[in-house]
């Protein structure tokens, strides 16, 4: 079966993208990512600790760059300038790597995207040669504008980052998917396997999550559940679900040949 | 020479220092990092021949876990 996720000219078997934050340690991070089957993993860019860290292992030691596609993010950035600056550092850090996740936040309580700053940053980054996967509101007009700017994927939130509230507005997601000619991935808000399956059944090309796996009681088992959910949801989408029949049942067994 | 590194002032008992020498002094050699000097990225290939000046503002970053 060759149903691949294509992003910025590269194909991926897995439609589940995972974050690398909030795990107990790097060993658990790696085990969860292995169980998820994810090929694309997000990383954050932060100041290096100076002093007393010589010889300390780093995240990248556990996730070798020849085995995973990194997706450096701009988490914590509240302006277009900060986001662009962060991703230029990421490109230098990762030897010219251009695939990035842009997110420009609007406020620290909701972590809701600031779309005005997001659009400003996207314009600069696309012009600068980045392949921009962009975290955005579930507003169909915003998503279309990001596509027109030249982003390689739009990633509307299902619900607030880290909330686990699931897909709050499937109707908006469907409009975004119907209008898009680039991949639409749900980013943020997935809480459990059924949320991921629903996103895929709606026609999303993929799902990006972190907390749903990392904050599960057993992250590694949940990672496996998410892998199956994304696959199941994708197959259900491709298979085409039956039409819903409101207020009228239809028996599955023959209505003839009943004993009397 | 005083430099501000990741927001913190640090003194170095030298008059000349390249970015490559700074990386060694901070025991960061071999680590995957990116460095910005006064808002401009210093490419890794330029570490050895980039001389720092007193008062330079440096950001030294790496990749960490995140979503």
Short mmCIF file of C-alpha atoms in Angstrom, two decimals:
data_model
loop_
_atom_site.label_atom_id
_atom_site.label_comp_id
_atom_site.label_asym_id
_atom_site.label_seq_id
_atom_site.Cartn_x
_atom_site.Cartn_y
_atom_site.Cartn_z
CA UNK A 1 0.00 0.00 0.00
CA UNK A 2 1.51 3.32 -0.97
CA UNK A 3 -0.63 5.97 0.64
CA UNK A 4 2.07 8.43 1.54
CA UNK A 5 2.06 11.81 3.22
CA UNK A 6 3.80 14.30 0.95
CA UNK A 7 5.20 17.44 2.49
CA UNK A 8 7.54 19.86 0.72
CA UNK A 9 8.59 17.29 -1.86
CA UNK A 10 9.31 14.46 0.58
CA UNK A 11 7.17 11.39 1.26
CA UNK A 12 6.45 9.87 4.64
CA UNK A 13 4.85 6.55 5.59
CA UNK A 14 3.55 7.85 8.90
CA UNK A 15 0.85 10.48 9.17
CA UNK A 16 1.47 10.91 12.88
CA UNK A 17 3.89 13.70 13.79
CA UNK A 18 4.97 13.93 17.40
CA UNK A 19 6.50 16.42 19.77
CA UNK A 20 9.43 15.61 22.02
CA UNK A 21 8.51 17.65 25.09
CA UNK A 22 7.19 16.74 28.54
CA UNK A 23 8.64 13.22 28.74
CA UNK A 24 10.32 11.85 31.86
CA UNK A 25 13.65 11.51 30.12
CA UNK A 26 15.20 11.05 26.69
CA UNK A 27 14.90 7.29 26.91
CA UNK A 28 11.15 7.51 27.35
CA UNK A 29 10.98 10.11 24.58
CA UNK A 30 12.69 7.74 22.18
CA UNK A 31 10.61 4.72 23.22
CA UNK A 32 7.36 6.65 22.75
CA UNK A 33 8.42 7.95 19.36
CA UNK A 34 9.40 4.45 18.26
CA UNK A 35 5.99 3.15 19.38
CA UNK A 36 4.25 5.98 17.52
CA UNK A 37 6.01 5.16 14.27
CA UNK A 38 6.46 8.90 13.67
CA UNK A 39 9.08 9.98 11.18
CA UNK A 40 8.72 13.72 11.75
CA UNK A 41 9.47 14.98 15.26
CA UNK A 42 9.23 18.53 16.52
CA UNK A 43 11.98 20.12 18.57
CA UNK A 44 12.22 23.48 20.30
CA UNK A 45 15.13 25.92 20.08
CA UNK A 46 16.39 27.21 23.41
CA UNK A 47 19.43 28.79 24.98
CA UNK A 48 22.14 26.24 25.71
CA UNK A 49 23.00 25.78 29.38
CA UNK A 50 26.46 27.17 29.95
CA UNK A 51 28.66 25.41 32.47
CA UNK A 52 28.35 22.08 34.32
CA UNK A 53 26.77 20.40 31.27
CA UNK A 54 29.84 18.99 29.54
CA UNK A 55 29.22 15.40 28.55
CA UNK A 56 25.51 15.62 29.32
CA UNK A 57 23.45 13.82 26.66
CA UNK A 58 21.24 15.87 24.39
CA UNK A 59 17.89 15.13 22.81
CA UNK A 60 19.49 14.78 19.40
CA UNK A 61 21.73 11.97 20.69
CA UNK A 62 18.55 9.95 21.25
CA UNK A 63 16.95 10.97 17.97
CA UNK A 64 19.71 10.75 15.36
CA UNK A 65 19.14 13.06 12.39
CA UNK A 66 19.59 10.21 9.92
CA UNK A 67 16.58 8.41 11.44
CA UNK A 68 14.13 11.27 11.91
CA UNK A 69 13.03 14.43 10.16
CA UNK A 70 13.25 17.28 12.64
CA UNK A 71 10.61 19.93 12.67
CA UNK A 72 12.05 22.83 14.67
CA UNK A 73 9.29 24.98 16.13
CA UNK A 74 8.89 28.53 17.34
CA UNK A 75 7.05 27.66 20.53
CA UNK A 76 7.14 30.55 22.98
CA UNK A 77 7.44 33.21 20.27
CA UNK A 78 4.93 36.04 20.47
CA UNK A 79 6.08 38.11 17.49
CA UNK A 80 6.88 37.49 13.84
CA UNK A 81 10.42 38.79 14.38
CA UNK A 82 11.15 36.36 17.21
CA UNK A 83 9.76 33.45 15.21
CA UNK A 84 11.82 34.27 12.13
CA UNK A 85 14.94 34.76 14.23
CA UNK A 86 14.38 31.43 16.00
CA UNK A 87 13.95 29.51 12.76
CA UNK A 88 17.03 31.07 11.17
CA UNK A 89 18.99 29.82 14.19
CA UNK A 90 17.33 26.41 13.77
CA UNK A 91 18.39 26.28 10.13
CA UNK A 92 21.99 26.98 11.12
CA UNK A 93 21.77 24.48 13.98
CA UNK A 94 20.44 21.75 11.69
CA UNK A 95 22.85 22.32 8.79
CA UNK A 96 20.57 24.19 6.42
CA UNK A 97 17.41 22.23 7.21
CA UNK A 98 14.42 24.16 5.81
CA UNK A 99 11.31 22.25 7.03
CA UNK A 100 9.96 24.15 10.04
CA UNK A 101 6.89 24.56 12.21
CA UNK A 102 5.86 28.18 12.55
CA UNK A 103 3.74 29.12 15.53
CA UNK A 104 3.33 32.64 16.82
CA UNK A 105 1.35 32.75 20.02
CA UNK A 106 -1.13 35.38 21.05
CA UNK A 107 -1.31 35.01 24.80
CA UNK A 108 0.21 32.76 27.45
CA UNK A 109 -3.08 31.51 28.90
CA UNK A 110 -4.64 30.11 25.76
CA UNK A 111 -1.53 29.80 23.58
CA UNK A 112 -3.94 30.74 20.82
CA UNK A 113 -2.13 31.70 17.61
CA UNK A 114 -1.71 35.38 16.78
CA UNK A 115 -2.65 35.14 13.11
CA UNK A 116 -1.54 38.65 12.17
CA UNK A 117 1.99 37.94 13.37
CA UNK A 118 1.84 34.39 11.98
CA UNK A 119 1.04 35.65 8.51
CA UNK A 120 3.78 38.28 8.68
CA UNK A 121 6.32 35.64 9.71
CA UNK A 122 5.14 33.16 7.07
CA UNK A 123 5.73 35.72 4.31
CA UNK A 124 9.31 36.34 5.42
CA UNK A 125 10.10 32.65 5.91
CA UNK A 126 8.69 31.50 2.58
CA UNK A 127 10.65 34.25 0.81
CA UNK A 128 13.74 33.13 2.70
CA UNK A 129 13.43 29.58 1.35
CA UNK A 130 11.88 27.81 4.34
CA UNK A 131 9.30 25.04 3.96
CA UNK A 132 6.74 26.30 6.43
CA UNK A 133 4.24 24.08 8.23
CA UNK A 134 2.12 26.54 10.11
CA UNK A 135 0.11 26.27 13.32
CA UNK A 136 -3.01 28.36 12.86
CA UNK A 137 -6.53 29.05 14.02
CA UNK A 138 -9.29 26.95 12.46
CA UNK A 139 -10.40 29.92 10.37
CA UNK A 140 -10.81 28.87 6.71
CA UNK A 141 -9.84 32.32 5.41
CA UNK A 142 -6.62 32.40 7.43
CA UNK A 143 -5.75 28.89 6.28
CA UNK A 144 -6.27 29.87 2.66
CA UNK A 145 -4.13 32.97 3.03
CA UNK A 146 -1.31 30.91 4.51
CA UNK A 147 -1.57 28.55 1.54
CA UNK A 148 -1.50 31.50 -0.88
CA UNK A 149 1.63 32.85 0.83
CA UNK A 150 3.32 29.54 0.00
CA UNK A 151 3.25 27.52 3.22
CA UNK A 152 3.70 23.79 2.58
CA UNK A 153 1.09 22.69 5.15
CA UNK A 154 -1.50 24.33 7.37
CA UNK A 155 -2.02 22.98 10.86
CA UNK A 156 -5.17 24.31 12.51
CA UNK A 157 -5.68 23.62 16.17
CA UNK A 158 -8.31 21.06 17.17
CA UNK A 159 -8.46 22.77 20.57
CA UNK A 160 -5.99 24.63 22.79
CA UNK A 161 -2.40 23.39 22.97
CA UNK A 162 -2.01 20.82 25.71
CA UNK A 163 -5.71 20.88 26.59
CA UNK A 164 -6.65 17.39 25.37
CA UNK A 165 -10.12 18.74 24.58
CA UNK A 166 -10.30 17.04 21.20
CA UNK A 167 -11.80 18.43 18.00
CA UNK A 168 -14.05 21.32 18.93
CA UNK A 169 -15.00 22.46 15.46
CA UNK A 170 -15.04 19.63 12.93
CA UNK A 171 -17.10 21.78 10.58
CA UNK A 172 -14.42 24.44 10.24
CA UNK A 173 -11.79 21.76 9.75
CA UNK A 174 -13.87 20.30 6.94
CA UNK A 175 -14.14 23.67 5.22
CA UNK A 176 -10.37 24.16 5.52
CA UNK A 177 -9.73 20.68 4.12
CA UNK A 178 -12.18 21.16 1.26
CA UNK A 179 -10.55 24.46 0.24
CA UNK A 180 -6.92 23.41 0.59
CA UNK A 181 -4.57 22.11 -2.07
CA UNK A 182 -1.77 21.64 0.49
CA UNK A 183 -1.84 19.15 3.36
CA UNK A 184 -4.00 20.04 6.35
CA UNK A 185 -2.86 18.53 9.64
CA UNK A 186 -4.49 18.90 13.01
CA UNK A 187 -2.02 20.32 15.47
CA UNK A 188 -2.85 20.69 19.15
CA UNK A 189 -5.76 19.59 21.27
CA UNK A 190 -5.87 15.87 20.56
CA UNK A 191 -6.47 14.08 23.86
CA UNK A 192 -6.92 10.44 23.04
CA UNK A 193 -6.96 7.97 20.17
CA UNK A 194 -10.52 8.66 19.04
CA UNK A 195 -9.67 12.36 18.55
CA UNK A 196 -6.85 11.43 16.20
CA UNK A 197 -9.10 9.00 14.33
CA UNK A 198 -11.80 11.65 13.91
CA UNK A 199 -9.27 14.15 12.56
CA UNK A 200 -8.16 11.64 9.97
CA UNK A 201 -11.74 10.63 9.10
CA UNK A 202 -12.48 14.29 8.39
CA UNK A 203 -9.78 14.15 5.72
CA UNK A 204 -6.77 15.58 7.51
CA UNK A 205 -3.49 14.49 5.96
CA UNK A 206 -1.94 13.98 9.37
CA UNK A 207 -2.01 14.77 13.06
CA UNK A 208 0.64 16.42 15.21
CA UNK A 209 0.54 15.82 18.94
CA UNK A 210 2.72 15.87 22.01
CA UNK A 211 0.90 16.09 25.34
CA UNK A 212 -1.69 13.42 24.48
CA UNK A 213 1.17 10.92 24.40
CA UNK A 214 3.59 12.41 26.93
CA UNK A 215 0.95 13.05 29.61
CA UNK A 216 -0.74 9.65 29.29
CA UNK A 217 -0.28 7.32 32.27
CA UNK A 218 1.67 5.04 29.94
CA UNK A 219 3.09 7.23 27.15
CA UNK A 220 4.53 4.34 25.21
CA UNK A 221 1.25 2.43 25.11
CA UNK A 222 -0.59 5.63 24.15
CA UNK A 223 1.91 6.24 21.36
CA UNK A 224 1.00 2.85 19.94
CA UNK A 225 -2.70 3.63 20.28
CA UNK A 226 -2.23 6.91 18.40
CA UNK A 227 -0.39 5.13 15.60
CA UNK A 228 -3.32 2.76 15.14
CA UNK A 229 -5.88 5.55 15.46
CA UNK A 230 -4.24 7.64 12.76
CA UNK A 231 -3.99 4.62 10.48
CA UNK A 232 -7.57 3.57 11.18
CA UNK A 233 -8.91 7.06 10.64
CA UNK A 234 -7.02 7.40 7.38
CA UNK A 235 -8.28 4.06 6.08
CA UNK A 236 -11.84 4.93 7.07
CA UNK A 237 -11.51 8.22 5.20
CA UNK A 238 -10.18 6.47 2.11
CA UNK A 239 -12.83 3.76 2.35
CA UNK A 240 -15.58 6.37 2.46
CA UNK A 241 -18.02 6.07 5.30
CA UNK A 242 -21.68 5.06 4.84
CA UNK A 243 -24.24 7.82 4.65
CA UNK A 244 -25.81 8.75 7.96
CA UNK A 245 -29.52 7.97 8.11
CA UNK A 246 -31.27 10.09 10.66
CA UNK A 247 -34.32 8.59 12.39
CA UNK A 248 -34.51 5.54 10.13
CA UNK A 249 -32.94 2.19 10.89
CA UNK A 250 -31.87 -0.31 8.27
CA UNK A 251 -31.55 -3.99 9.31
CA UNK A 252 -28.27 -5.74 8.59
CA UNK A 253 -29.91 -9.18 8.51
CA UNK A 254 -32.30 -10.43 5.81
CA UNK A 255 -35.91 -9.42 6.32
CA UNK A 256 -37.11 -12.61 4.59
CA UNK A 257 -36.92 -16.24 5.70
CA UNK A 258 -37.92 -15.53 9.26
CA UNK A 259 -39.47 -18.47 11.13
CA UNK A 260 -43.12 -18.12 11.87
CA UNK B 1 36.89 41.14 27.78
CA UNK B 2 33.26 41.14 28.86
CA UNK B 3 30.65 39.38 26.72
CA UNK B 4 26.95 38.93 27.30
CA UNK B 5 26.12 35.29 26.67
CA UNK B 6 22.50 34.14 26.77
CA UNK B 7 21.59 37.26 28.67
CA UNK B 8 24.33 36.97 31.30
CA UNK B 9 27.53 39.04 31.47
CA UNK B 10 30.73 36.98 31.57
CA UNK B 11 34.35 38.06 31.84
CA UNK B 12 37.17 36.45 29.92
CA UNK B 13 40.79 37.11 30.88
CA UNK B 14 41.92 37.60 27.30
CA UNK B 15 42.12 40.51 24.87
CA UNK B 16 41.39 38.45 21.77
CA UNK B 17 38.88 35.66 21.42
CA UNK B 18 37.37 33.95 18.41
CA UNK B 19 33.98 32.26 18.46
CA UNK B 20 35.72 28.88 18.16
CA UNK B 21 37.88 29.69 21.21
CA UNK B 22 34.80 30.79 23.13
CA UNK B 23 33.08 27.49 22.37
CA UNK B 24 36.13 25.70 23.81
CA UNK B 25 36.24 27.94 26.90
CA UNK B 26 32.59 27.16 27.59
CA UNK B 27 33.20 23.41 27.16
CA UNK B 28 30.67 23.31 24.33
CA UNK B 29 32.95 21.78 21.72
CA UNK B 30 31.35 19.00 19.73
CA UNK B 31 27.86 20.05 20.79
CA UNK B 32 25.29 20.88 18.15
CA UNK B 33 24.59 24.56 18.56
CA UNK B 34 23.95 27.77 16.70
CA UNK B 35 25.37 31.14 17.64
CA UNK B 36 24.07 34.61 17.05
CA UNK B 37 26.38 37.58 17.58
CA UNK B 38 24.74 40.98 17.98
CA UNK B 39 21.67 39.68 16.16
CA UNK B 40 23.56 38.10 13.25
CA UNK B 41 24.07 34.36 12.90
CA UNK B 42 27.70 33.26 12.84
CA UNK B 43 27.88 30.23 10.52
CA UNK B 44 29.73 27.28 12.03
CA UNK B 45 32.26 27.49 9.21
CA UNK B 46 33.14 31.00 10.40
CA UNK B 47 33.67 30.21 14.10
CA UNK B 48 37.46 30.07 13.80
CA UNK B 49 37.89 33.37 12.02
CA UNK B 50 35.25 35.45 13.78
CA UNK B 51 36.89 37.71 16.36
CA UNK B 52 34.71 38.76 19.25
CA UNK B 53 34.76 42.28 20.66
CA UNK B 54 34.12 43.49 24.19
CA UNK B 55 30.43 44.10 24.75
CA UNK B 56 29.27 41.59 22.15
CA UNK B 57 25.85 40.09 22.77
CA UNK B 58 25.80 36.37 22.06
CA UNK B 59 22.98 33.88 21.91
CA UNK B 60 24.00 30.23 21.95
CA UNK B 61 21.12 27.84 21.28
CA UNK B 62 20.48 24.16 20.85
CA UNK B 63 17.56 21.82 20.21
CA UNK B 64 15.49 20.64 23.16
CA UNK B 65 12.30 18.64 23.58
CA UNK B 66 9.19 20.50 22.49
CA UNK B 67 5.88 20.12 20.74
#
